[in-house]
CSV table of C-alpha atoms in Angstrom, one decimal:
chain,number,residue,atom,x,y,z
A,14,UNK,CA,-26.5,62.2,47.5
A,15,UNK,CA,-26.9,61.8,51.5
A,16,UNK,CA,-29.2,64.6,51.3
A,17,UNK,CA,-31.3,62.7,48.2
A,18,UNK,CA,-31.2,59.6,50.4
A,19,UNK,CA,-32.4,61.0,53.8
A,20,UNK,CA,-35.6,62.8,52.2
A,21,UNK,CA,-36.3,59.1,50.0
A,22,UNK,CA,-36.0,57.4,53.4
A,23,UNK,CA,-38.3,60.1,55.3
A,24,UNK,CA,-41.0,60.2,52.4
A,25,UNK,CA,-41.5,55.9,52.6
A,26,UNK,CA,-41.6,56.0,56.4
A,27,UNK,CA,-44.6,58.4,56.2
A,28,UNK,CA,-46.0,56.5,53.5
A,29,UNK,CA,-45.8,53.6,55.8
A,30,UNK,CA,-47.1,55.6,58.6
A,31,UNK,CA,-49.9,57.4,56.8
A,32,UNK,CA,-51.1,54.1,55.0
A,33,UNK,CA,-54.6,52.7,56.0
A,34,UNK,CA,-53.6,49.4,58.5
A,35,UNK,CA,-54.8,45.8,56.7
A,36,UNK,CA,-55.5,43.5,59.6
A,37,UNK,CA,-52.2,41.8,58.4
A,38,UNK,CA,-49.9,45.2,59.4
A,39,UNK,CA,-52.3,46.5,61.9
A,40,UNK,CA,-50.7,44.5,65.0
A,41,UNK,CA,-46.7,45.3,63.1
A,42,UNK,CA,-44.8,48.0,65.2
A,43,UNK,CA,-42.6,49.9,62.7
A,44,UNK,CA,-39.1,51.6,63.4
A,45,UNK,CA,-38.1,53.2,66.4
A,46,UNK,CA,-36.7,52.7,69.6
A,47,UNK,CA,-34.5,49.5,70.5
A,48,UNK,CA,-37.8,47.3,71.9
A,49,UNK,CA,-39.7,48.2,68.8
A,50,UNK,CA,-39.5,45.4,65.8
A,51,UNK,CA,-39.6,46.1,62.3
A,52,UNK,CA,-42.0,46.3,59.7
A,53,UNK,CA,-42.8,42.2,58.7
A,54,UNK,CA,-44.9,40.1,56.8
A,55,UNK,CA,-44.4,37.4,59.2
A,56,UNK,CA,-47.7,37.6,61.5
A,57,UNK,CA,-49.3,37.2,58.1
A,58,UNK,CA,-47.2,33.8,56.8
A,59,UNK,CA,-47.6,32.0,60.1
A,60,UNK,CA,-51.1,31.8,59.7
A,61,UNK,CA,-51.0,31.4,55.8
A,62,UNK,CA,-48.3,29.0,55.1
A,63,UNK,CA,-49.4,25.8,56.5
A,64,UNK,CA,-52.1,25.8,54.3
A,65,UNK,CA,-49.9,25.7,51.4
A,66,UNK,CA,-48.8,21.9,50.8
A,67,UNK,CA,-45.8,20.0,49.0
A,68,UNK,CA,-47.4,17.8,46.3
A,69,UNK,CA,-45.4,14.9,45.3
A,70,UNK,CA,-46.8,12.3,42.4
A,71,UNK,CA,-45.9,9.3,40.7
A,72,UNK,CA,-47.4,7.8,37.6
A,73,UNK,CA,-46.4,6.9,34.0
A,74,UNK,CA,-46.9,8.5,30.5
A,75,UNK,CA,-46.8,7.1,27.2
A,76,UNK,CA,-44.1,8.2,24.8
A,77,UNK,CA,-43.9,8.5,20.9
A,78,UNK,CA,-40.6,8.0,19.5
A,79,UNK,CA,-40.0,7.5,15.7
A,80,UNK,CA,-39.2,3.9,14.6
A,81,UNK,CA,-35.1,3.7,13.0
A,82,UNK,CA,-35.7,2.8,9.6
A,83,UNK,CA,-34.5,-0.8,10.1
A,84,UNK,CA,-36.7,-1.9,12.9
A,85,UNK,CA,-39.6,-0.5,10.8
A,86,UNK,CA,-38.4,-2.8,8.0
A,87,UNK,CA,-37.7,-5.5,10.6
A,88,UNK,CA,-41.4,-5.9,12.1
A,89,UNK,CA,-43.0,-5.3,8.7
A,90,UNK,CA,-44.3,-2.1,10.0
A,91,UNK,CA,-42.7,-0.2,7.0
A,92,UNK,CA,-44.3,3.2,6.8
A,93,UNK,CA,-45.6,3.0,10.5
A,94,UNK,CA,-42.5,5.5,11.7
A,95,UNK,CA,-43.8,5.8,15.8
A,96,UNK,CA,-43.3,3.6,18.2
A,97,UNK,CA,-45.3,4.1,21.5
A,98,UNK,CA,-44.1,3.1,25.2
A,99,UNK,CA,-45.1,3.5,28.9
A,100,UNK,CA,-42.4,5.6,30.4
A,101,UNK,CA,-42.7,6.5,34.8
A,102,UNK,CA,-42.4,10.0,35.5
A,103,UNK,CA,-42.1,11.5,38.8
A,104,UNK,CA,-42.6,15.0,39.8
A,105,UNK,CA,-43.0,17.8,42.5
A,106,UNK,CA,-45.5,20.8,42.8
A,107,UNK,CA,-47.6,23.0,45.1
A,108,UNK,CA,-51.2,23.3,46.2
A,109,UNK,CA,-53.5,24.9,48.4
A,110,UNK,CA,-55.4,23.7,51.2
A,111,UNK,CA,-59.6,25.6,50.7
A,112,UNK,CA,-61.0,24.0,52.8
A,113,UNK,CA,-60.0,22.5,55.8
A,114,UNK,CA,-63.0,20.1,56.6
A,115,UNK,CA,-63.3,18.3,53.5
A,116,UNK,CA,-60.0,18.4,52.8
A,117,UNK,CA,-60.1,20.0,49.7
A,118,UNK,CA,-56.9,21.1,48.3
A,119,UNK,CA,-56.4,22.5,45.0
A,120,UNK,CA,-53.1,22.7,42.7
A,121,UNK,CA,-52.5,22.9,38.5
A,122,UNK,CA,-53.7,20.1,36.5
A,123,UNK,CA,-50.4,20.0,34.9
A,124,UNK,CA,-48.7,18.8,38.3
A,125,UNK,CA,-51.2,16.2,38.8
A,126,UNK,CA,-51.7,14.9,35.4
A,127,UNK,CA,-51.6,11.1,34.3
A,128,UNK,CA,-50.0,10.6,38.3
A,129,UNK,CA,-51.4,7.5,39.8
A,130,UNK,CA,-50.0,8.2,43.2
A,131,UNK,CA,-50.1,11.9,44.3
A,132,UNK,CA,-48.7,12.2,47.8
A,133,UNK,CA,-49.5,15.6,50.0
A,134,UNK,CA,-46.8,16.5,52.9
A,135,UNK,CA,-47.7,19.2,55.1
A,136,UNK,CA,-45.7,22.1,56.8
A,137,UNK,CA,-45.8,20.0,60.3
A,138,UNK,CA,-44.1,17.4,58.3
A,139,UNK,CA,-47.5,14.9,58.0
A,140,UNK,CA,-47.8,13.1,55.1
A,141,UNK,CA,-51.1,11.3,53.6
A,142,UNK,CA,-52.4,10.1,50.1
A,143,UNK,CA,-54.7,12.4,47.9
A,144,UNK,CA,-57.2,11.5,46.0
A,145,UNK,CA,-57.8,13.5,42.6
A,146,UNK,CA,-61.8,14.6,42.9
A,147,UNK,CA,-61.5,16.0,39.0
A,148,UNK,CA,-59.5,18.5,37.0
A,149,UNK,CA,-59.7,20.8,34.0
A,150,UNK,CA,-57.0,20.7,31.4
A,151,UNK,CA,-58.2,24.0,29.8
A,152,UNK,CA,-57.8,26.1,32.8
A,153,UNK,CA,-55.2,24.0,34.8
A,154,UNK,CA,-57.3,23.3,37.6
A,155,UNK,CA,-57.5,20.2,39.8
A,156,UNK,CA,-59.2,18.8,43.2
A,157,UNK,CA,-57.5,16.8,45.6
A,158,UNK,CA,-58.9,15.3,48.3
A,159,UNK,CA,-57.0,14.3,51.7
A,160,UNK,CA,-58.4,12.7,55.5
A,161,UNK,CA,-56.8,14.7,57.6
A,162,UNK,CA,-57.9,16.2,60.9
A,163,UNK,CA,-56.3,20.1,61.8
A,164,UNK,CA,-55.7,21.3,58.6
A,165,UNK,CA,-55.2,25.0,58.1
A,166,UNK,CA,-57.4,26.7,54.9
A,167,UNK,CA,-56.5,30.2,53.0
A,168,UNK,CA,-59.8,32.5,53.3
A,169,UNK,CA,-60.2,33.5,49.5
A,170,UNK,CA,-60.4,37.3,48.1
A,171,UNK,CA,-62.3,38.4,45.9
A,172,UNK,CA,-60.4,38.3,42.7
A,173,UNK,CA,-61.9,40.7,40.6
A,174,UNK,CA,-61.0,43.7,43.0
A,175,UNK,CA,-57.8,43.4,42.4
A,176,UNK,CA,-55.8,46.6,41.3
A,177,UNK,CA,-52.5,46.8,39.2
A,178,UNK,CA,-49.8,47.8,41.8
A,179,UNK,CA,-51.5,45.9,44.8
A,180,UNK,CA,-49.0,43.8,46.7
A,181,UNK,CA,-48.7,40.1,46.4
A,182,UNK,CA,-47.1,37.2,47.8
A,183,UNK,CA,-46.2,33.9,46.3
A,184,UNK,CA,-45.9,31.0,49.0
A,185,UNK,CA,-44.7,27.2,47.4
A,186,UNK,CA,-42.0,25.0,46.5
A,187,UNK,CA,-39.4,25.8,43.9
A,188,UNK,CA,-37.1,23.4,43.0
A,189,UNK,CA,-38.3,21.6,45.8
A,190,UNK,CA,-37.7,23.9,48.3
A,191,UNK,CA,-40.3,23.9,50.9
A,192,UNK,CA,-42.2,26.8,52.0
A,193,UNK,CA,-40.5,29.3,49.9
A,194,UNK,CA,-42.1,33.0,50.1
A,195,UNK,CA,-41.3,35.5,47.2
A,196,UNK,CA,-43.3,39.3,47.5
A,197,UNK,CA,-43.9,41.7,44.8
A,198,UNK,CA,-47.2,43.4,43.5
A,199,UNK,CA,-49.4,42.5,40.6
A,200,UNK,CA,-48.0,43.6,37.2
A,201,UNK,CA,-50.6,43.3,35.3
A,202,UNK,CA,-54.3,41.6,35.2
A,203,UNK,CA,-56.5,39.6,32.3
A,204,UNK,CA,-53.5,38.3,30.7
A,205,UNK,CA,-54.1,35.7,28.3
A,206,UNK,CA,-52.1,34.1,24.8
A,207,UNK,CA,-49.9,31.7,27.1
A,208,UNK,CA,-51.7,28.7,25.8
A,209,UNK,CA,-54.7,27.8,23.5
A,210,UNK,CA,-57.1,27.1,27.1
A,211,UNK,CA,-58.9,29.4,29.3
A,212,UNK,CA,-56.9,32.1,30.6
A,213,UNK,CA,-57.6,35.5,32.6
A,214,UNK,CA,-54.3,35.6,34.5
A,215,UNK,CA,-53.0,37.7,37.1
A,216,UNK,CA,-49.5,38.9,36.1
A,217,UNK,CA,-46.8,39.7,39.2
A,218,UNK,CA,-43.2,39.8,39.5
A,219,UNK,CA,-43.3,38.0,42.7
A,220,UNK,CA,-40.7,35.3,42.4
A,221,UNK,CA,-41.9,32.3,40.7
A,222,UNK,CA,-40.3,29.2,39.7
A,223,UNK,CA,-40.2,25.5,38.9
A,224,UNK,CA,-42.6,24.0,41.8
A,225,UNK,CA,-44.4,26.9,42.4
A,226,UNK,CA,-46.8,25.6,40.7
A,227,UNK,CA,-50.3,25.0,42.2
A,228,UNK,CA,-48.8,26.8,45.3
A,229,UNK,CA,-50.6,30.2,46.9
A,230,UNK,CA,-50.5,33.8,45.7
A,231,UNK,CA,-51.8,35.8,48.7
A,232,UNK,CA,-52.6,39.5,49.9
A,233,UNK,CA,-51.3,41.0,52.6
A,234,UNK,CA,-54.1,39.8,54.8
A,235,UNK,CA,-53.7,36.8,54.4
A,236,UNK,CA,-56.5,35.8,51.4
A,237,UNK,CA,-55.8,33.9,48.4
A,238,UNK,CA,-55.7,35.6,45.1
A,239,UNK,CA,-54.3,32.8,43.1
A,240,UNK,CA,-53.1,29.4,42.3
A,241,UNK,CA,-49.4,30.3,40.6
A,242,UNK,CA,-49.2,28.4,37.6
A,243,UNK,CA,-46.9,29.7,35.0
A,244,UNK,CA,-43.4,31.6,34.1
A,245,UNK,CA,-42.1,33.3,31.7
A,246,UNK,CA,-38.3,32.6,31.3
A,247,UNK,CA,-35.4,31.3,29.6
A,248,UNK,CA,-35.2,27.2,30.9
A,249,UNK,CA,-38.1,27.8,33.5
A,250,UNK,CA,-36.3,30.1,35.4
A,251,UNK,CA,-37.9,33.3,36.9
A,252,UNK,CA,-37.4,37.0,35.1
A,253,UNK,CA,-39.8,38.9,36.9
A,254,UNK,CA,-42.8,37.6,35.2
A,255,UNK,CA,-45.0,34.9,36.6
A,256,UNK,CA,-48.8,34.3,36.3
A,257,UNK,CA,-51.7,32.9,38.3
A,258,UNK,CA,-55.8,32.0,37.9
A,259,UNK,CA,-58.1,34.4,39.9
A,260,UNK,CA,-59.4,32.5,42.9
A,261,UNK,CA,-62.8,33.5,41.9
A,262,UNK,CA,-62.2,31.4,38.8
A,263,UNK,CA,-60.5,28.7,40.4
A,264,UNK,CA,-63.7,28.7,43.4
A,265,UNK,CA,-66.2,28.6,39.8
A,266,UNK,CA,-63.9,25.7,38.7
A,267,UNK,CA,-64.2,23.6,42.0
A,268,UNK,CA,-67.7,24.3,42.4
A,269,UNK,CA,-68.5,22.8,39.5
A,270,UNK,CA,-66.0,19.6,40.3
A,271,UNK,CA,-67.4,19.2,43.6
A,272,UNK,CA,-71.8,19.3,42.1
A,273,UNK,CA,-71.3,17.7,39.0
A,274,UNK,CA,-67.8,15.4,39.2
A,275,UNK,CA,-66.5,17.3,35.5
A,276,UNK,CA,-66.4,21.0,34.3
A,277,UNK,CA,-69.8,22.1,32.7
A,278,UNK,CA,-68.3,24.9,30.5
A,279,UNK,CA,-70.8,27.8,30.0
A,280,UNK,CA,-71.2,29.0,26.5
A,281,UNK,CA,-72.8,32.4,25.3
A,282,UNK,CA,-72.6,31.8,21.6
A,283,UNK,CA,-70.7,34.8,20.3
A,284,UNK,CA,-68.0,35.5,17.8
A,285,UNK,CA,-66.0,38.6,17.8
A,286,UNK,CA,-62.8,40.5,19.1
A,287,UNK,CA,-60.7,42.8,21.3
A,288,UNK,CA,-62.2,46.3,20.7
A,289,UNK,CA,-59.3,48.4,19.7
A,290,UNK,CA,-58.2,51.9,18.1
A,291,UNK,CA,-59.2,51.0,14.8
A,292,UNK,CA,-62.4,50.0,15.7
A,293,UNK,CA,-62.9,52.6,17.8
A,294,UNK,CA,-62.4,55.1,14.9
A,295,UNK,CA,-64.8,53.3,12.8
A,296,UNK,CA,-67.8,52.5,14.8
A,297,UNK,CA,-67.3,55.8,16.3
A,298,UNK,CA,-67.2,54.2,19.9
A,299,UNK,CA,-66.4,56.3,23.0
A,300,UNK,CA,-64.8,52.9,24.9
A,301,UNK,CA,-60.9,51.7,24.0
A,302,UNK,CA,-61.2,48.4,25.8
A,303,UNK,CA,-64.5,45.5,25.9
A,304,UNK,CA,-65.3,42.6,23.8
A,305,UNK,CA,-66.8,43.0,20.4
A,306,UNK,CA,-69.6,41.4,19.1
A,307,UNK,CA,-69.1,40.3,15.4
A,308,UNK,CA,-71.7,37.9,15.1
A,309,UNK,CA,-74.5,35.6,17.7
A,310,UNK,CA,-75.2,32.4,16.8
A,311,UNK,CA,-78.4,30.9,16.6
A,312,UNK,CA,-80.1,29.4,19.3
A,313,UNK,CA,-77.7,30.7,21.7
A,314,UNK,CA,-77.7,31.9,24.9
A,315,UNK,CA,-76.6,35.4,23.6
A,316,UNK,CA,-79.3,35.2,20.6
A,317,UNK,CA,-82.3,34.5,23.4
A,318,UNK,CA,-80.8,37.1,25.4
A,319,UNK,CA,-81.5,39.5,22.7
A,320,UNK,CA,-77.4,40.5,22.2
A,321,UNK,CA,-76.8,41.5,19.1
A,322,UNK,CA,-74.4,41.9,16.5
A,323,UNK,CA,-72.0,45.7,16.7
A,324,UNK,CA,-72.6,45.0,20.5
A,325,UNK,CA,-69.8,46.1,22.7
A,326,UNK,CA,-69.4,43.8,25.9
A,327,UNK,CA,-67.8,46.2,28.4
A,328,UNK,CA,-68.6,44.2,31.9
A,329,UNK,CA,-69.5,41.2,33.3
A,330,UNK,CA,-71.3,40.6,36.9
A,331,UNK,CA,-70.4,44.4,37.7
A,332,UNK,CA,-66.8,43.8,36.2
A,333,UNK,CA,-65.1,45.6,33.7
A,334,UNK,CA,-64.2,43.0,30.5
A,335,UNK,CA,-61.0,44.2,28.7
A,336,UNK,CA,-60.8,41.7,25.9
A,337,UNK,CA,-62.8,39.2,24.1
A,338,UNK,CA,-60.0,36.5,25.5
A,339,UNK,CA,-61.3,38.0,28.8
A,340,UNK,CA,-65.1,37.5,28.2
A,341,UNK,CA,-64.4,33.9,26.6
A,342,UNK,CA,-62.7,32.8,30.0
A,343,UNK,CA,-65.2,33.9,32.2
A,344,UNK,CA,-67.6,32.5,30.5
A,345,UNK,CA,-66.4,29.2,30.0
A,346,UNK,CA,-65.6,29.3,33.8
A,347,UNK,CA,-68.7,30.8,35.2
A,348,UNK,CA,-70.5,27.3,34.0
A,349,UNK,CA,-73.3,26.4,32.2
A,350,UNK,CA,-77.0,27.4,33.2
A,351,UNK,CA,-75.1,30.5,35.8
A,352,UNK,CA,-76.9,33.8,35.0
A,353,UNK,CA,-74.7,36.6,34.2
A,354,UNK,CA,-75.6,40.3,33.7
A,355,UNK,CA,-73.6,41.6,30.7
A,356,UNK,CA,-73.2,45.7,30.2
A,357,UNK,CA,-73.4,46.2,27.1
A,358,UNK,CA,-73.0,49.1,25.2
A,359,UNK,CA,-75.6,50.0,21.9
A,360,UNK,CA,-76.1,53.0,19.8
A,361,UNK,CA,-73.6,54.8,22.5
A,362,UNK,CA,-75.7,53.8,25.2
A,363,UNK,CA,-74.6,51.1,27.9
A,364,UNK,CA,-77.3,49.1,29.3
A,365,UNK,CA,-77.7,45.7,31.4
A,366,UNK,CA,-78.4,42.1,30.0
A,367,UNK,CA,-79.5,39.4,31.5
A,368,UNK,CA,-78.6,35.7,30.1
A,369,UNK,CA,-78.3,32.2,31.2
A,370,UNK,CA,-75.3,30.4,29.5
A,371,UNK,CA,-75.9,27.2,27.8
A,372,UNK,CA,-73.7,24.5,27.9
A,373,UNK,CA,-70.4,23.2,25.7
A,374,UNK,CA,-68.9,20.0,25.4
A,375,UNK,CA,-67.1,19.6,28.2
A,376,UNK,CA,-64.1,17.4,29.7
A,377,UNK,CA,-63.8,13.6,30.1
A,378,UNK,CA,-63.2,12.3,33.4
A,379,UNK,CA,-61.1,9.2,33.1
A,380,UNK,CA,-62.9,6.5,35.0
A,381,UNK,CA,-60.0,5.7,36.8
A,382,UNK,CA,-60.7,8.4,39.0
A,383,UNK,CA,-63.5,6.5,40.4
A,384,UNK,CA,-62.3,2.8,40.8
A,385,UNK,CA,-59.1,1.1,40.0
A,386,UNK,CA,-61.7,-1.5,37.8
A,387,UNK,CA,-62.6,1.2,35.8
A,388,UNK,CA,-59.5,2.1,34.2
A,389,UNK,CA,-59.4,2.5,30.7
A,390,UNK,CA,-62.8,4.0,30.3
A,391,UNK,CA,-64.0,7.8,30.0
A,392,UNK,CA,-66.8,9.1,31.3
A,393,UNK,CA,-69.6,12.1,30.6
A,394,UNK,CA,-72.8,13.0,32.1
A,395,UNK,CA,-75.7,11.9,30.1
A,396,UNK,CA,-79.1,13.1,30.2
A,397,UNK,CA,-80.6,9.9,32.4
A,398,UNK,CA,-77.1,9.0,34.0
A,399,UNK,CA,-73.2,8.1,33.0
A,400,UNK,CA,-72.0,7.5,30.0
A,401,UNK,CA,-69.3,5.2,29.0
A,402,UNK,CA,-68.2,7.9,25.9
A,403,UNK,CA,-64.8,5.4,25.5
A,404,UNK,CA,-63.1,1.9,26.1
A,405,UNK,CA,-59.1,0.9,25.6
A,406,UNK,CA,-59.0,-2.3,24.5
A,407,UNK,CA,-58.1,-4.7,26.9
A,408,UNK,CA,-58.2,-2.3,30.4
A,409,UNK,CA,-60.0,-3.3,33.6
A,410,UNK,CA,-62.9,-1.6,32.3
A,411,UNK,CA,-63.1,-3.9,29.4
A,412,UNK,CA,-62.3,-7.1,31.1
A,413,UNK,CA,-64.9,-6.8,33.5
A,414,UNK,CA,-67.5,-6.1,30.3
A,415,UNK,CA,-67.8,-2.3,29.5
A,416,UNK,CA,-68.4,-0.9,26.2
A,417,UNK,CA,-68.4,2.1,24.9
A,418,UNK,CA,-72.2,3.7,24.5
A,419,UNK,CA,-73.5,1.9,28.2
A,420,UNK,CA,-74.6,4.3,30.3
A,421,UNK,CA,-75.0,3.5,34.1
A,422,UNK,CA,-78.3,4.5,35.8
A,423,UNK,CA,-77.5,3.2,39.0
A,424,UNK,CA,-75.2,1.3,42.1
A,425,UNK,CA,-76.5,-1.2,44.1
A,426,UNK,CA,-79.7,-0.6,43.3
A,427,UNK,CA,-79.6,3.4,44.1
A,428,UNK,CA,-80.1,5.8,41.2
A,429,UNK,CA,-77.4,7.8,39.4
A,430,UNK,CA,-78.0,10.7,38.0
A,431,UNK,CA,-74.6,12.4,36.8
A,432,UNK,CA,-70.6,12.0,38.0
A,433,UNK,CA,-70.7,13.4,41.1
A,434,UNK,CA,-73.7,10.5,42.4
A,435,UNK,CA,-71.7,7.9,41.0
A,436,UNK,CA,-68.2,8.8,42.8
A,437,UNK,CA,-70.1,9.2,45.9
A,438,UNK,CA,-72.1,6.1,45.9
A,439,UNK,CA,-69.1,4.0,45.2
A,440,UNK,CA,-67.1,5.9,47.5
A,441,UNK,CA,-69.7,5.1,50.5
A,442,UNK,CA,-69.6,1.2,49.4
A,443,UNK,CA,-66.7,0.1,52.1
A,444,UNK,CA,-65.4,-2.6,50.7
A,445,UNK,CA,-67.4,-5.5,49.4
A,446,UNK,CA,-68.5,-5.0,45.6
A,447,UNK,CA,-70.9,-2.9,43.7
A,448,UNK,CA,-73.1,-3.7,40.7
A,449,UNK,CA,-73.2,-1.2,38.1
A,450,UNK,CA,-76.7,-1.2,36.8
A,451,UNK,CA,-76.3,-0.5,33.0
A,452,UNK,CA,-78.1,0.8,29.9
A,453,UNK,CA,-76.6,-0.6,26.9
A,454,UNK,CA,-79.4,-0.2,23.9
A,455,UNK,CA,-82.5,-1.5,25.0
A,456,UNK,CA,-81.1,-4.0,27.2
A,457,UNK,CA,-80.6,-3.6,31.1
A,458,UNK,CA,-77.6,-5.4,32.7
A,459,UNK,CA,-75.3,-5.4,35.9
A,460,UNK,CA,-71.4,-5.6,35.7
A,461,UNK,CA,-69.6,-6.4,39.4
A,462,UNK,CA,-67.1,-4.6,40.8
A,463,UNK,CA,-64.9,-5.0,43.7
């Protein structure tokens, strides 16, 4: 057994020795003599973890509870079994500081959801008020925005290079904890069927827990892979199996948030499915994993880049595509009028094709997001400005006149164009108040506000 012991301990300090150095290691002196140090991933962390934040928000949500027979009976609201009430909530999370002049830090929509305070507390103990730039429910994304000067950012990595069996890190808060570190490797990549939204996950058994969420997985060099964002375990807890969104798709994501103020989801206008055994047999295909297309729509982006039904998707910007989930999330993520070259394979041939994805409806930004007067209205891009797509009776945004259908071309007399024009413009107002030049039919009106 000592014997058995002695040659596993030789054979992982050669490995260790013989491995190629990541910039991370290359400075690490390994075991030795009494002056040498171990092996340690601290270098690494030092200059990684203060650009992982603790996010703290507060906020309220409405809750549905059914209506006791009586009290429906009571009220004369017989039959109408729900009653609905505002109930505060508070709660804790992660996120990741991308850029450290802008102050651009990005967690999970699900930790910043319907929060009307979100507070951000640094590792060097500073605390400041974020603002929330714009999120996406569908692939748990969200932008925060802090002033701050000396803030650290995480470099990203390329996502799509990643290999099953490279090492990761996990750097958050669980449970509240601050600045927890978990390691581990990645168990598996493209996961998807956790939810009904967008997913491409990275899988990894690097501990992750309650409050992780929205927090850093790394390399060992340092780069950002991923924003954790789920488990899978009994009451939350960890077992080994967490999951996190490819930085590339989180970097599409903000991109997107940052141009347009909302997610402009890219559509190819496919339906189909996972390629698999059966299929295989049947078409007589020489590929076990892609996307398979059952049938294009027309007018799509697929049908005008001449796809065609029986294709086989098997790569996407130079990447291999596993599964139609895969495709679907890329896609959607990618953004509407990106080019992507698709390898697709025909008649046993694989070839390259070019095609410019159209856009989907896409997700609401609650007004609120721009000015506390606007609360109570949603927002979309319009072709010739903003449009006010809805109004809750009696909010702000009614009170000082909006209606659903206007559509606002302009602020204080300087043209808007889409969401991201109008957040800026009123951002750059200081003070004072702002006319909202409005569209509503063919009448042109202003609505104040301060």
């Amino acid at each position: 057994m000592n014997q058995k012991f002695s040659l596993l301990s030789a054979a992982v300090l050669a490995a260790m020795l013989l491995a190629p150095a990541s910039p991370a290691q290359a400075s690490l002196p390994f075991f030795g003599k009494e002056e040498q140090q171990m092996p340690s991933l601290a270098p690494m962390l030092e200059q990684a973890t203060p650009a992982v934040v603790y996010v703290s928000v507060a906020g309220s949500r409405e809750v549905r509870q059914r209506m006791p027979e009586a009290f429906q009976y009571f009220f004369g609201q017989r039959g109408q079994g729900e009653m609905r009430r505002e109930q505060p909530f508070r709660g804790l999370g992660s996120g990741v500081i991308i850029d450290a002049k802008k102050g651009y830090i990005v967690t999970n929509n699900h930790v910043v959801q319907d929060a009307s305070e979100i507070q951000i507390r640094l590792k060097d103990g500073r605390t400041f008020t974020a603002k929330k730039l714009g999120s996406d429910p569908e692939s748990d994304i969200a932008l925060l925005q802090i002033e701050a000067d000396n803030l650290v950012e995480l470099p990203l990595a390329d996502s799509d290079k990643l290999r099953v069996g490279d090492y990761a890190i996990a750097i958050g808060n669980p449970f509240g904890l601050e600045q927890t570190v978990t390691s581990g490797i990645i168990s598996s990549l493209s996961r998807s069927g956790l939810n009904e939204g967008f997913e491409d996950f990275i899988q990894t058994d690097a501990a992750i827990n309650s409050g992780n969420s929205g927090g850093a997985l790394v390399n060992l060099r340092g780069e950002l892979i991923g924003i954790n964002t789920a488990i899978l375990g009994p009451n939350g807890g960890n077992v080994g199996i967490g999951f996190a969104i490819p930085a590339n798709m989180m970097k599409n994501l903000v991109e997107q948030i940052v141009e347009f103020g909302e997610i402009r989801r890219g559509s190819l206008g496919i339906r189909g499915n996972d390629v698999n055994s059966e299929l295989t047999k049947a078409l007589n295909l020489n590929v076990s994993r892609g996307a398979f297309v059952g049938e294009v729509l027309p007018d799509s982006a697929a049908a005008k880049s001449g796809l065609k039904s029986g294709d086989v998707i098997v790569s996407m910007n130079g990447n291999r595509i596993h599964s139609f989930n895969e495709l679907r999330a890329k896609v959607a993520t990618l953004g509407s009028g990106r080019e992507a070259i698709l390898g697709v394979l025909r008649d046993g041939k694989e070839r390259d094709i070019k095609v410019v994805l159209q856009e989907t409806t896409s997700g609401q930004v609650a007004a609120t997001q721009l000015h506390p007067m606007l609360q109570g209205a949603t927002l979309n891009n319009a072709d010739k400005g903003v449009e006010v797509s809805s109004v809750e009776a009696e909010s702000p945004a009614a009170q000082i006149g909006l209606r659903q259908g206007d559509i606002i071309t302009g602020v204080n007399r300087q043209r808007v164009n889409n969401l991201a024009e109008l957040r800026r413009l009123l951002e750059k107002r200081d003070g004072g108040v702002a006319a909202l030049y409005i569209q509503r039919g063919n009448d042109q009106l202003y609505i104040l506000i301060r």
